[in-house]
Short mmCIF file of C-alpha atoms in Angstrom, two decimals:
data_model
loop_
_atom_site.label_atom_id
_atom_site.label_comp_id
_atom_site.label_asym_id
_atom_site.label_seq_id
_atom_site.Cartn_x
_atom_site.Cartn_y
_atom_site.Cartn_z
CA MET A 1 -14.06 -43.53 -15.39
CA CYS A 2 -13.52 -44.91 -11.86
CA SER A 3 -12.40 -48.51 -11.46
CA PHE A 4 -15.54 -49.32 -9.46
CA CYS A 5 -17.70 -48.36 -12.44
CA ILE A 6 -15.49 -50.33 -14.81
CA THR A 7 -15.73 -53.52 -12.77
CA SER A 8 -19.44 -53.00 -12.32
CA THR A 9 -20.08 -52.79 -16.05
CA MET A 10 -17.96 -55.89 -16.62
CA GLY A 11 -20.11 -57.94 -14.31
CA LYS A 12 -17.49 -58.31 -11.56
CA ALA A 13 -19.52 -56.28 -9.10
CA PRO A 14 -23.19 -55.52 -8.56
CA PHE A 15 -24.54 -53.53 -11.50
CA VAL A 16 -24.28 -49.73 -11.25
CA PRO A 17 -26.15 -47.74 -13.90
CA LEU A 18 -23.86 -46.08 -16.40
CA VAL A 19 -25.40 -42.66 -15.64
CA LEU A 20 -24.35 -43.00 -12.00
CA CYS A 21 -20.83 -43.92 -13.10
CA VAL A 22 -20.65 -40.79 -15.18
CA ILE A 23 -21.83 -38.70 -12.21
CA LEU A 24 -19.25 -40.32 -9.91
CA ALA A 25 -16.54 -39.68 -12.45
CA PHE A 26 -17.57 -36.02 -12.70
CA TRP A 27 -17.35 -35.64 -8.91
CA ILE A 28 -13.84 -37.06 -8.94
CA VAL A 29 -12.54 -34.98 -11.84
CA PHE A 30 -14.47 -31.81 -10.94
CA PRO A 31 -14.84 -31.59 -7.14
CA VAL A 32 -18.04 -29.85 -6.07
CA LYS A 33 -17.28 -26.43 -4.63
CA ALA A 34 -18.96 -25.70 -1.33
CA GLU A 35 -21.22 -22.68 -1.23
CA ASP A 36 -19.80 -19.55 0.37
CA ALA A 37 -20.55 -19.16 4.07
CA TYR A 38 -23.70 -17.54 5.40
CA ARG A 39 -23.72 -15.20 8.36
CA PHE A 40 -26.97 -14.29 10.08
CA TYR A 41 -27.60 -11.18 12.17
CA THR A 42 -30.53 -9.47 13.83
CA TRP A 43 -30.03 -5.79 14.62
CA THR A 44 -32.50 -3.59 16.46
CA VAL A 45 -32.25 0.17 16.04
CA THR A 46 -33.36 2.28 19.01
CA TYR A 47 -32.78 5.64 20.62
CA GLY A 48 -30.62 5.92 23.71
CA THR A 49 -28.77 8.50 25.76
CA ALA A 50 -25.02 9.05 25.81
CA SER A 51 -22.65 11.88 26.70
CA PRO A 52 -19.85 11.67 24.11
CA LEU A 53 -18.91 15.36 24.64
CA GLY A 54 -19.85 15.51 28.31
CA VAL A 55 -23.46 16.56 27.73
CA PRO A 56 -26.31 13.99 27.69
CA GLN A 57 -27.85 13.72 24.23
CA GLN A 58 -30.02 11.38 22.22
CA VAL A 59 -28.07 8.88 20.12
CA ILE A 60 -29.00 6.02 17.82
CA LEU A 61 -28.07 2.56 19.09
CA ILE A 62 -27.83 -0.77 17.29
CA ASN A 63 -28.42 -3.66 19.68
CA GLY A 64 -27.83 -1.18 22.47
CA GLN A 65 -24.40 -0.17 21.19
CA PHE A 66 -23.01 3.23 20.23
CA PRO A 67 -21.27 3.02 17.80
CA GLY A 68 -22.95 -0.05 16.36
CA PRO A 69 -21.56 -3.61 16.35
CA ARG A 70 -18.35 -4.29 14.46
CA LEU A 71 -19.16 -6.51 11.49
CA ASP A 72 -16.26 -8.90 10.78
CA VAL A 73 -16.77 -11.06 7.69
CA VAL A 74 -14.74 -12.90 5.04
CA THR A 75 -14.52 -12.41 1.28
CA ASN A 76 -17.63 -13.81 -0.48
CA ASP A 77 -19.59 -14.31 2.73
CA ASN A 78 -23.35 -14.07 2.33
CA ILE A 79 -24.76 -11.59 4.85
CA ILE A 80 -28.35 -12.06 5.99
CA LEU A 81 -29.11 -9.14 8.29
CA ASN A 82 -32.58 -8.50 9.70
CA LEU A 83 -32.82 -4.81 10.61
CA ILE A 84 -35.64 -3.88 13.02
CA ASN A 85 -36.49 -0.19 13.19
CA LYS A 86 -37.69 1.00 16.60
CA LEU A 87 -37.17 4.71 15.86
CA ASP A 88 -40.00 7.17 15.27
CA GLN A 89 -38.83 7.80 11.69
CA PRO A 90 -38.17 5.61 8.63
CA PHE A 91 -34.61 4.28 8.55
CA LEU A 92 -32.03 2.65 6.27
CA LEU A 93 -28.42 1.51 6.56
CA THR A 94 -25.98 1.68 3.67
CA TRP A 95 -22.81 -0.41 3.41
CA ASN A 96 -20.10 2.08 2.53
CA GLY A 97 -17.66 0.56 0.04
CA ILE A 98 -19.38 -2.82 -0.35
CA LYS A 99 -19.89 -3.13 -4.10
CA GLN A 100 -23.17 -5.07 -3.99
CA ARG A 101 -22.22 -6.93 -7.19
CA LYS A 102 -25.27 -7.14 -9.50
CA ASN A 103 -27.35 -6.19 -6.50
CA SER A 104 -28.07 -2.47 -6.09
CA TRP A 105 -31.34 -3.68 -4.54
CA GLN A 106 -29.43 -3.97 -1.24
CA ASP A 107 -27.53 -0.69 -1.34
CA GLY A 108 -29.67 0.91 1.36
CA VAL A 109 -30.14 4.42 -0.04
CA TYR A 110 -33.28 6.35 -1.04
CA GLY A 111 -32.74 5.67 -4.74
CA THR A 112 -32.74 1.89 -4.32
CA ASN A 113 -34.75 1.06 -1.20
CA CYS A 114 -37.92 2.15 0.52
CA PRO A 115 -37.02 3.24 4.06
CA ILE A 116 -38.01 0.81 6.80
CA PRO A 117 -41.08 2.26 8.58
CA PRO A 118 -41.11 2.60 12.37
CA ASN A 119 -41.84 -0.68 14.18
CA SER A 120 -41.09 -2.66 11.05
CA ASN A 121 -38.14 -4.56 9.62
CA TYR A 122 -36.26 -5.39 6.44
CA THR A 123 -33.80 -8.23 5.85
CA TYR A 124 -30.72 -7.26 3.83
CA LYS A 125 -29.22 -10.07 1.76
CA PHE A 126 -25.87 -9.29 0.15
CA GLN A 127 -22.45 -10.77 -0.50
CA THR A 128 -18.98 -9.34 0.14
CA LYS A 129 -18.06 -10.54 -3.34
CA ASP A 130 -14.38 -10.36 -4.29
CA GLN A 131 -13.50 -7.79 -1.62
CA ILE A 132 -10.96 -7.52 1.19
CA GLY A 133 -10.47 -4.43 3.31
CA THR A 134 -11.70 -1.78 5.70
CA TYR A 135 -15.24 -0.47 5.23
CA THR A 136 -18.07 1.02 7.26
CA TYR A 137 -21.85 1.21 7.48
CA PHE A 138 -24.07 4.12 8.50
CA PRO A 139 -27.64 5.47 8.22
CA SER A 140 -28.49 6.99 4.83
CA THR A 141 -31.83 8.47 5.89
CA LEU A 142 -32.40 12.12 6.87
CA MET A 143 -29.71 13.27 9.33
CA HIS A 144 -29.64 10.06 11.37
CA ARG A 145 -25.93 9.74 10.77
CA THR A 146 -25.36 12.71 13.10
CA ALA A 147 -26.78 10.63 15.98
CA GLY A 148 -24.96 7.32 15.48
CA GLY A 149 -26.11 4.07 13.96
CA PHE A 150 -22.73 3.64 12.27
CA GLY A 151 -20.04 1.02 12.67
CA ALA A 152 -17.01 -0.80 11.27
CA LEU A 153 -17.30 -3.42 8.52
CA ASN A 154 -14.10 -5.40 8.03
CA VAL A 155 -13.71 -7.95 5.23
CA TYR A 156 -10.90 -10.46 5.81
CA GLN A 157 -9.23 -12.57 3.14
CA ARG A 158 -10.01 -16.21 2.49
CA SER A 159 -7.41 -18.73 3.69
CA VAL A 160 -6.29 -19.40 0.11
CA ILE A 161 -5.42 -15.73 -0.50
CA ALA A 162 -2.14 -14.25 0.74
CA VAL A 163 -1.92 -10.61 1.77
CA PRO A 164 1.38 -8.72 1.45
CA TYR A 165 2.13 -8.45 5.17
CA ALA A 166 2.46 -10.76 8.15
CA LYS A 167 -0.63 -11.40 10.19
CA PRO A 168 -0.76 -8.71 12.88
CA ALA A 169 -1.10 -9.58 16.55
CA GLY A 170 -4.51 -7.93 16.48
CA ASP A 171 -6.44 -5.17 14.81
CA PHE A 172 -8.35 -2.16 16.04
CA SER A 173 -11.14 -0.26 14.30
CA LEU A 174 -11.07 3.50 14.87
CA LEU A 175 -14.19 5.37 13.78
CA ILE A 176 -13.19 9.02 13.92
CA GLY A 177 -15.28 12.04 13.08
CA ASP A 178 -16.60 15.46 13.93
CA TRP A 179 -19.61 15.57 16.26
CA TYR A 180 -22.44 17.87 17.33
CA LYS A 181 -24.13 18.14 20.69
CA ALA A 182 -27.41 19.03 19.00
CA ASN A 183 -30.11 16.44 18.32
CA HIS A 184 -30.27 15.05 14.78
CA LYS A 185 -33.77 16.47 14.32
CA ALA A 186 -32.57 19.94 15.33
CA LEU A 187 -29.71 19.71 12.84
CA GLN A 188 -32.14 18.66 10.13
CA GLN A 189 -34.41 21.60 10.97
CA THR A 190 -31.43 23.95 10.61
CA LEU A 191 -30.78 22.65 7.10
CA ASP A 192 -34.46 22.63 6.16
CA SER A 193 -34.71 26.27 7.21
CA GLY A 194 -32.06 27.17 4.65
CA LYS A 195 -29.15 27.67 7.02
CA PRO A 196 -25.81 25.82 6.95
CA LEU A 197 -24.67 23.79 9.93
CA PRO A 198 -22.39 25.51 12.46
CA TYR A 199 -18.89 24.31 13.26
CA PRO A 200 -18.83 20.89 14.95
CA ASP A 201 -18.53 20.82 18.72
CA GLY A 202 -15.80 18.19 18.89
CA VAL A 203 -14.20 15.06 17.45
CA LEU A 204 -14.85 11.51 18.66
CA ILE A 205 -12.95 8.24 18.39
CA ASN A 206 -15.35 5.30 18.60
CA GLY A 207 -18.02 7.53 20.08
CA GLN A 208 -15.77 8.75 22.90
CA THR A 209 -13.10 11.26 23.78
CA LYS A 210 -11.21 8.79 26.03
CA SER A 211 -10.70 5.57 24.07
CA SER A 212 -7.83 3.21 24.83
CA PHE A 213 -6.10 0.50 22.75
CA THR A 214 -3.83 -2.11 24.37
CA GLY A 215 -0.98 -4.15 22.87
CA ASP A 216 2.16 -6.04 23.76
CA GLN A 217 5.59 -4.47 23.41
CA GLY A 218 7.41 -5.72 20.31
CA LYS A 219 4.29 -6.84 18.47
CA THR A 220 2.67 -5.29 15.41
CA TYR A 221 -0.99 -4.27 15.24
CA MET A 222 -3.31 -3.10 12.49
CA PHE A 223 -5.19 0.15 13.01
CA ARG A 224 -8.21 0.45 10.70
CA VAL A 225 -8.97 4.17 10.53
CA SER A 226 -12.22 5.57 9.07
CA ASN A 227 -13.52 9.13 8.83
CA MET A 228 -17.14 8.83 9.97
CA GLY A 229 -17.58 12.59 10.27
CA LEU A 230 -20.06 14.85 8.54
CA SER A 231 -17.89 17.51 6.97
CA THR A 232 -14.31 17.63 8.22
CA SER A 233 -11.03 16.02 7.19
CA PHE A 234 -8.67 15.00 9.99
CA ASN A 235 -5.00 14.19 10.44
CA PHE A 236 -4.18 10.98 12.32
CA ARG A 237 -0.95 10.23 14.21
CA ILE A 238 0.44 8.17 17.11
CA GLN A 239 2.95 9.67 19.51
CA GLY A 240 6.44 8.22 19.03
CA HIS A 241 5.37 5.63 16.45
CA LYS A 242 5.67 5.27 12.69
CA MET A 243 2.76 3.98 10.60
CA LYS A 244 3.10 1.65 7.62
CA LEU A 245 0.21 2.14 5.20
CA VAL A 246 -0.89 -1.24 3.80
CA GLU A 247 -4.50 -0.92 2.61
CA VAL A 248 -6.85 1.80 1.41
CA GLU A 249 -10.53 0.90 0.93
CA GLY A 250 -9.77 -2.56 -0.39
CA SER A 251 -6.58 -1.73 -2.31
CA ASN A 252 -3.28 -3.18 -1.14
CA VAL A 253 -0.83 -0.31 -1.52
CA MET A 254 2.92 0.24 -1.57
CA GLN A 255 3.95 0.11 2.06
CA ASN A 256 5.27 3.59 2.69
CA ILE A 257 6.04 4.83 6.20
CA TYR A 258 4.26 7.93 7.56
CA ASP A 259 4.37 10.08 10.69
CA SER A 260 0.79 11.24 10.10
CA LEU A 261 -1.99 10.74 7.56
CA ASP A 262 -4.80 12.93 6.30
CA VAL A 263 -8.13 11.08 6.14
CA HIS A 264 -11.05 12.78 4.41
CA VAL A 265 -14.77 12.37 5.00
CA GLY A 266 -16.00 8.87 4.13
CA GLN A 267 -12.52 7.41 3.62
CA SER A 268 -10.91 4.38 5.28
CA LEU A 269 -7.37 3.04 5.47
CA SER A 270 -5.28 0.53 7.42
CA VAL A 271 -1.84 0.99 8.92
CA LEU A 272 0.53 -1.38 10.71
CA VAL A 273 2.11 -0.06 13.91
CA THR A 274 4.89 -1.87 15.75
CA LEU A 275 4.99 -1.25 19.49
CA ASP A 276 8.76 -0.73 19.51
CA GLN A 277 9.06 2.09 22.04
CA PRO A 278 9.78 2.06 25.79
CA PRO A 279 6.83 0.60 27.72
CA LYS A 280 4.47 3.43 28.61
CA ASP A 281 1.28 4.99 27.30
CA TYR A 282 1.23 7.11 24.13
CA TYR A 283 -1.20 9.58 22.61
CA ILE A 284 -3.29 8.65 19.59
CA VAL A 285 -4.34 11.96 18.02
CA ALA A 286 -6.89 13.13 15.46
CA SER A 287 -7.21 16.83 14.64
CA THR A 288 -9.33 18.57 12.04
CA ARG A 289 -7.86 19.97 8.84
CA PHE A 290 -8.64 22.83 6.46
CA ILE A 291 -11.00 24.70 8.79
CA ARG A 292 -10.29 27.83 10.82
CA LYS A 293 -11.06 26.31 14.22
CA VAL A 294 -8.89 23.23 14.82
CA LEU A 295 -10.56 20.54 16.93
CA THR A 296 -8.41 17.82 18.49
CA THR A 297 -9.22 14.58 20.26
CA THR A 298 -6.95 11.95 21.77
CA ALA A 299 -7.01 8.29 22.68
CA VAL A 300 -4.36 6.16 24.39
CA LEU A 301 -2.07 3.46 23.05
CA HIS A 302 -1.38 1.38 26.16
CA TYR A 303 1.51 -1.09 26.35
CA THR A 304 0.52 -4.07 28.51
CA ASN A 305 3.74 -3.68 30.52
CA SER A 306 3.34 0.09 30.87
CA ARG A 307 3.90 1.72 34.21
CA SER A 308 3.60 5.31 32.98
CA PRO A 309 0.57 7.28 31.80
CA VAL A 310 0.63 9.46 28.71
CA SER A 311 2.92 12.44 29.10
CA GLY A 312 4.37 15.35 27.23
CA PRO A 313 2.61 17.62 24.78
CA VAL A 314 0.04 16.18 22.39
CA PRO A 315 1.88 15.66 19.07
CA ALA A 316 1.14 18.52 16.72
CA GLY A 317 -0.32 17.93 13.30
CA PRO A 318 1.12 19.21 10.04
CA THR A 319 1.16 22.97 9.74
CA TYR A 320 1.24 22.78 5.95
CA GLN A 321 -2.13 22.71 4.33
CA LEU A 322 -3.35 21.84 0.86
CA HIS A 323 -0.12 21.27 -1.05
CA TRP A 324 1.31 19.05 1.70
CA SER A 325 -1.87 16.98 1.75
CA MET A 326 -2.02 16.71 -2.05
CA ARG A 327 1.61 15.59 -2.19
CA GLN A 328 0.90 12.94 0.41
CA ALA A 329 -2.13 11.72 -1.57
CA ARG A 330 0.07 11.22 -4.62
CA THR A 331 2.30 8.82 -2.64
CA TYR A 332 -0.56 6.32 -2.31
CA ARG A 333 0.28 3.73 -4.98
CA TRP A 334 -1.20 0.37 -5.93
CA ASN A 335 0.86 -2.70 -5.04
CA LEU A 336 0.87 -4.20 -8.54
CA THR A 337 2.19 -7.63 -7.50
CA SER A 338 -0.12 -8.15 -4.52
CA ASN A 339 -3.08 -10.49 -4.75
CA ALA A 340 -6.50 -8.94 -4.69
CA ALA A 341 -9.51 -10.83 -3.28
CA ARG A 342 -9.03 -13.16 -6.23
CA PRO A 343 -5.63 -14.83 -6.70
CA ASN A 344 -4.64 -12.65 -9.68
CA PRO A 345 -2.34 -9.69 -8.94
CA GLN A 346 -3.94 -6.25 -8.73
CA GLY A 347 -1.68 -5.00 -11.52
CA SER A 348 -2.96 -7.59 -14.02
CA PHE A 349 -5.71 -5.10 -14.96
CA HIS A 350 -3.92 -2.50 -17.05
CA TYR A 351 -6.37 0.35 -16.60
CA GLY A 352 -3.95 2.89 -18.07
CA LYS A 353 -4.00 1.23 -21.48
CA ILE A 354 -7.78 1.50 -21.92
CA THR A 355 -9.17 4.47 -23.84
CA PRO A 356 -12.21 5.92 -22.03
CA SER A 357 -15.43 5.92 -24.04
CA ARG A 358 -16.27 9.43 -22.80
CA THR A 359 -15.38 12.13 -20.30
CA ILE A 360 -17.81 13.39 -17.66
CA ILE A 361 -17.08 16.61 -15.78
CA LEU A 362 -18.92 17.14 -12.50
CA ALA A 363 -18.78 20.60 -10.91
CA ASN A 364 -20.09 21.03 -7.38
CA SER A 365 -21.53 24.36 -6.26
CA ALA A 366 -23.08 26.06 -3.25
CA SER A 367 -26.33 27.58 -4.45
CA ILE A 368 -29.26 29.57 -3.15
CA ILE A 369 -32.61 28.31 -4.43
CA ASN A 370 -35.84 29.93 -3.29
CA GLY A 371 -33.87 31.82 -0.67
CA LYS A 372 -32.40 28.71 0.96
CA GLN A 373 -28.96 27.16 1.02
CA ARG A 374 -28.64 24.22 -1.40
CA TYR A 375 -25.80 22.34 -3.08
CA ALA A 376 -25.72 21.18 -6.68
CA VAL A 377 -23.91 19.13 -9.31
CA ASN A 378 -23.78 20.69 -12.78
CA ARG A 379 -26.49 23.12 -11.62
CA ILE A 380 -28.86 20.33 -10.46
CA SER A 381 -29.78 20.15 -6.78
CA TYR A 382 -31.06 16.64 -6.20
CA ILE A 383 -34.41 15.96 -4.56
CA ASN A 384 -35.51 12.50 -3.45
CA SER A 385 -38.58 10.93 -5.00
CA ASP A 386 -41.10 9.14 -2.80
CA THR A 387 -40.57 6.17 -5.16
CA PRO A 388 -37.09 4.62 -5.20
CA LEU A 389 -35.55 5.03 -8.64
CA LYS A 390 -34.68 1.34 -8.79
CA LEU A 391 -38.32 0.36 -8.29
CA ALA A 392 -39.53 2.95 -10.79
CA ASP A 393 -37.06 1.57 -13.34
CA TYR A 394 -38.04 -2.04 -12.64
CA PHE A 395 -41.78 -1.43 -12.89
CA ASN A 396 -41.50 1.14 -15.73
CA ILE A 397 -43.28 3.77 -13.63
CA PRO A 398 -43.33 7.08 -15.50
CA GLY A 399 -42.75 10.51 -14.02
CA VAL A 400 -40.25 9.53 -11.32
CA PHE A 401 -36.97 10.42 -13.06
CA SER A 402 -35.62 11.40 -16.44
CA LEU A 403 -32.41 10.16 -18.07
CA SER A 404 -31.86 13.64 -19.50
CA SER A 405 -32.11 15.39 -16.14
CA ILE A 406 -28.38 16.07 -15.67
CA GLN A 407 -25.71 16.97 -18.21
CA SER A 408 -22.27 15.41 -18.48
CA PHE A 409 -20.60 18.85 -18.42
CA PRO A 410 -21.14 22.02 -16.39
CA SER A 411 -23.12 24.80 -18.03
CA ASP A 412 -24.05 28.36 -17.27
CA GLY A 413 -27.38 29.28 -15.75
CA PRO A 414 -29.28 29.22 -12.48
CA PRO A 415 -29.43 26.06 -10.35
CA TYR A 416 -32.69 24.13 -10.10
CA PHE A 417 -34.23 21.05 -8.49
CA ALA A 418 -34.45 17.65 -10.18
CA THR A 419 -34.31 13.95 -9.40
CA SER A 420 -31.18 13.61 -11.50
CA VAL A 421 -30.16 10.33 -13.13
CA MET A 422 -27.28 9.98 -15.60
CA PRO A 423 -27.43 7.06 -18.06
CA ALA A 424 -24.47 4.76 -18.72
CA SER A 425 -23.97 1.47 -20.53
CA LEU A 426 -22.75 -1.68 -18.84
CA HIS A 427 -19.02 -2.22 -19.51
CA GLU A 428 -18.29 1.38 -20.41
CA PHE A 429 -14.91 2.67 -19.27
CA ILE A 430 -15.26 6.35 -18.39
CA GLU A 431 -13.15 9.28 -17.27
CA VAL A 432 -14.73 11.47 -14.59
CA ILE A 433 -13.38 14.89 -13.62
CA LEU A 434 -14.46 16.17 -10.22
CA GLN A 435 -14.13 19.94 -10.53
CA ASN A 436 -14.23 21.96 -7.32
CA ASN A 437 -14.41 25.70 -7.87
CA GLU A 438 -15.28 26.39 -4.24
CA ASN A 439 -12.93 27.37 -1.40
CA THR A 440 -13.82 24.27 0.64
CA MET A 441 -12.59 20.69 0.65
CA GLN A 442 -14.85 18.19 -1.11
CA SER A 443 -15.20 14.42 -0.77
CA TRP A 444 -16.97 12.31 -3.41
CA HIS A 445 -18.25 8.73 -3.11
CA LEU A 446 -19.64 6.28 -5.69
CA ASP A 447 -21.72 3.30 -4.57
CA GLY A 448 -21.30 -0.04 -6.34
CA TYR A 449 -17.73 0.61 -7.46
CA ASP A 450 -14.21 1.51 -6.72
CA PHE A 451 -12.30 3.69 -9.16
CA TRP A 452 -8.73 4.61 -10.06
CA VAL A 453 -7.72 8.01 -8.68
CA VAL A 454 -5.33 9.00 -11.45
CA GLY A 455 -4.74 12.70 -10.82
CA PHE A 456 -5.00 15.72 -8.55
CA GLY A 457 -4.40 19.27 -9.71
CA SER A 458 -4.99 22.91 -8.86
CA GLY A 459 -7.27 25.25 -10.78
CA ARG A 460 -9.47 24.11 -13.64
CA TRP A 461 -8.97 20.80 -15.40
CA ILE A 462 -8.06 21.02 -19.08
CA LYS A 463 -7.31 18.26 -21.57
CA ASP A 464 -3.61 18.87 -21.14
CA SER A 465 -4.01 17.94 -17.46
CA ARG A 466 -4.00 14.31 -18.56
CA ARG A 467 -0.23 14.51 -18.90
CA LYS A 468 -0.09 14.49 -15.08
CA TYR A 469 -2.13 11.28 -14.72
CA ASN A 470 -0.74 8.20 -13.04
CA LEU A 471 -1.62 5.50 -15.58
CA ARG A 472 0.49 2.77 -14.03
CA ASP A 473 -0.14 2.24 -10.32
CA ALA A 474 -2.93 4.53 -9.13
CA LEU A 475 -4.86 2.90 -6.31
CA THR A 476 -8.56 2.08 -6.47
CA ARG A 477 -10.94 3.36 -3.80
CA HIS A 478 -14.59 4.32 -3.37
CA THR A 479 -14.18 7.84 -1.94
CA THR A 480 -11.80 10.58 -3.05
CA GLN A 481 -11.06 14.09 -1.89
CA VAL A 482 -11.10 17.14 -4.15
CA TYR A 483 -9.04 20.02 -2.83
CA PRO A 484 -10.36 23.62 -2.82
CA ASN A 485 -10.23 25.30 -6.23
CA SER A 486 -8.83 22.08 -7.68
CA TRP A 487 -9.75 18.95 -9.61
CA THR A 488 -9.48 15.20 -9.15
CA ALA A 489 -9.58 12.75 -12.07
CA ILE A 490 -10.88 9.19 -11.74
CA LEU A 491 -11.31 6.29 -14.16
CA VAL A 492 -14.24 3.91 -13.70
CA SER A 493 -14.89 0.53 -15.28
CA LEU A 494 -18.69 0.25 -15.31
CA ASP A 495 -18.93 -3.50 -14.83
CA ASN A 496 -21.71 -3.53 -12.22
CA GLN A 497 -25.24 -3.06 -13.51
CA GLY A 498 -27.66 -1.16 -11.30
CA MET A 499 -28.78 2.21 -9.97
CA TRP A 500 -25.82 3.70 -8.13
CA ASN A 501 -25.63 6.78 -5.93
CA MET A 502 -22.81 9.26 -6.61
CA ARG A 503 -22.76 11.76 -3.79
CA SER A 504 -20.88 14.13 -1.62
CA ALA A 505 -19.65 12.15 1.37
CA MET A 506 -20.11 15.36 3.39
CA TRP A 507 -23.58 14.72 4.71
CA GLU A 508 -24.88 18.28 4.85
CA ARG A 509 -24.06 18.71 1.17
CA GLN A 510 -25.55 15.33 0.26
CA TYR A 511 -28.74 16.13 2.19
CA LEU A 512 -29.09 19.48 0.42
CA GLY A 513 -28.66 18.16 -3.09
CA GLN A 514 -25.03 17.36 -3.99
CA GLN A 515 -25.71 13.91 -5.41
CA PHE A 516 -27.22 12.08 -8.36
CA TYR A 517 -27.67 8.51 -9.58
CA LEU A 518 -25.75 6.65 -12.26
CA ARG A 519 -27.96 4.14 -14.08
CA VAL A 520 -25.65 1.45 -15.45
CA PHE A 521 -27.77 -0.59 -17.82
CA ASN A 522 -27.85 -3.31 -20.45
CA PRO A 523 -31.17 -3.58 -22.33
CA MET A 524 -30.90 -7.38 -22.55
CA PRO A 525 -32.27 -8.81 -19.27
CA SER A 526 -29.90 -11.35 -17.77
CA LEU A 527 -29.29 -12.70 -14.29
CA ALA A 528 -25.63 -12.82 -15.30
CA ASN A 529 -25.68 -9.00 -15.21
CA GLU A 530 -28.11 -8.22 -12.42
CA TYR A 531 -30.18 -10.07 -9.84
CA ASP A 532 -33.94 -9.83 -9.89
CA LYS A 533 -35.93 -7.77 -7.44
CA PRO A 534 -35.79 -9.51 -4.05
CA PRO A 535 -39.15 -10.98 -2.97
CA ASN A 536 -39.02 -9.09 0.34
CA ALA A 537 -38.43 -5.66 -1.25
CA LEU A 538 -40.46 -2.97 0.47
CA LEU A 539 -42.80 -1.01 -1.82
CA CYS A 540 -43.60 2.67 -1.37
CA GLY A 541 -44.69 5.71 -3.37
CA LYS A 542 -45.92 4.86 -6.85
CA ALA A 543 -44.60 1.31 -6.49
CA VAL A 544 -47.31 0.38 -3.98
CA GLY A 545 -49.57 -2.25 -5.52
CA GLN A 546 -47.13 -3.15 -8.29
CA HIS A 547 -46.44 -6.82 -8.96
CA SER A 548 -43.38 -8.47 -10.48
#
């Protein structure tokens, strides 16, 4: 007990109640921890006109910007973001890679949220809990993503957490992706008519074909690279410069040096680049991969003391295809001794020593249903309900989804429509095999989680394929590629209760049914496992008129 309280109780100072002394002593021994910071934003979504490929077209702006504002936050920040929809269609944003711990209510997809009606608003309230890294946000509704509304979301470490590299002189966010000249409504009509999308018209870097990034000679900069495209992988490289890979979607990785990197749809990574070349301008290049027609775009790395423009041929990308890319993917390894967002090393979780409770095999397919192009998972082509699954679950509304609507293994038979939800128990540890029997690259994303990518392989996965797994230092990420006629194996620790979207990151395939929801559930209600429905949740479909 403090000396002030002791003297007070002995009559040598004015009397202080014993209860107050105990409280003072508690404050001294157990300092009160300040609440994590709050950041407040108001974003207005509107249409605008831009000419990213030289032709005026309608784009989606956030606060007048295309792409949208860069969101720079710190681990554990509380984000309060009021989104005002001034479009002529309902709209949502999703926060790609943000885990939304215990809070799928804020995930911003059809299965968790009612879209924001035109001339209305919704305030997102979420926390960047225990995360550091390079992420993005984008529209999850209809085909809005093809018109913009996307942006960078960077989560920086707290001051008490060390990262395994020196602080760079600056960092740049590069949002790279394939692009169409057509209006988003026209692209949606193409898909609704049963036709696939044509080849993209070009590739953009930060919504342009002529971006520039400036740095001082001799200094090191971080380049945060994200594939914001709809369907196409790209290879990224910088003329005359090596790239040190340091972070992949929140994982600190072994710092290997690369000349170029393949980045697949929905993925993000960070590299350090030292400006150690003669002072001039250099090409930054992104070119598409694994499609017949190669599209290339360039930006400029400008030294502040440069007197020479870019020159020479644009650096060529790798001529090797799938096996080269798969070999590169296997070089991405977890830095086991690095701190994560918490002070414990990443490698303190020995995922490879845990026996999975079950194995789930997910096979994607291109299907024709009722004469129209669709995509499916284990024969099920997903259709959205007018009632978000999360609300239906919360209010016990029947007839919205069934927990037996999708199987854990592929089966023979024709594809069909369903609002597919797969049940899972909180704290399960599962093995998931992503089986791709098609001739096209796939990219899979899981909301609410990251997962260990433990293996890639050609052909069909069999039990003996486990001998090839990396059970020591596989990195965790939220989006993984699956090569044509190949498989990818992931391990997932289901420690985040909620309704979570597992989808193709390739938006045409997602829109036409290659997705489902994973319901991670514990039957004992507890705020320690999941937050309650937010009081400002929008209600739609069969949830209209329901009360908590």
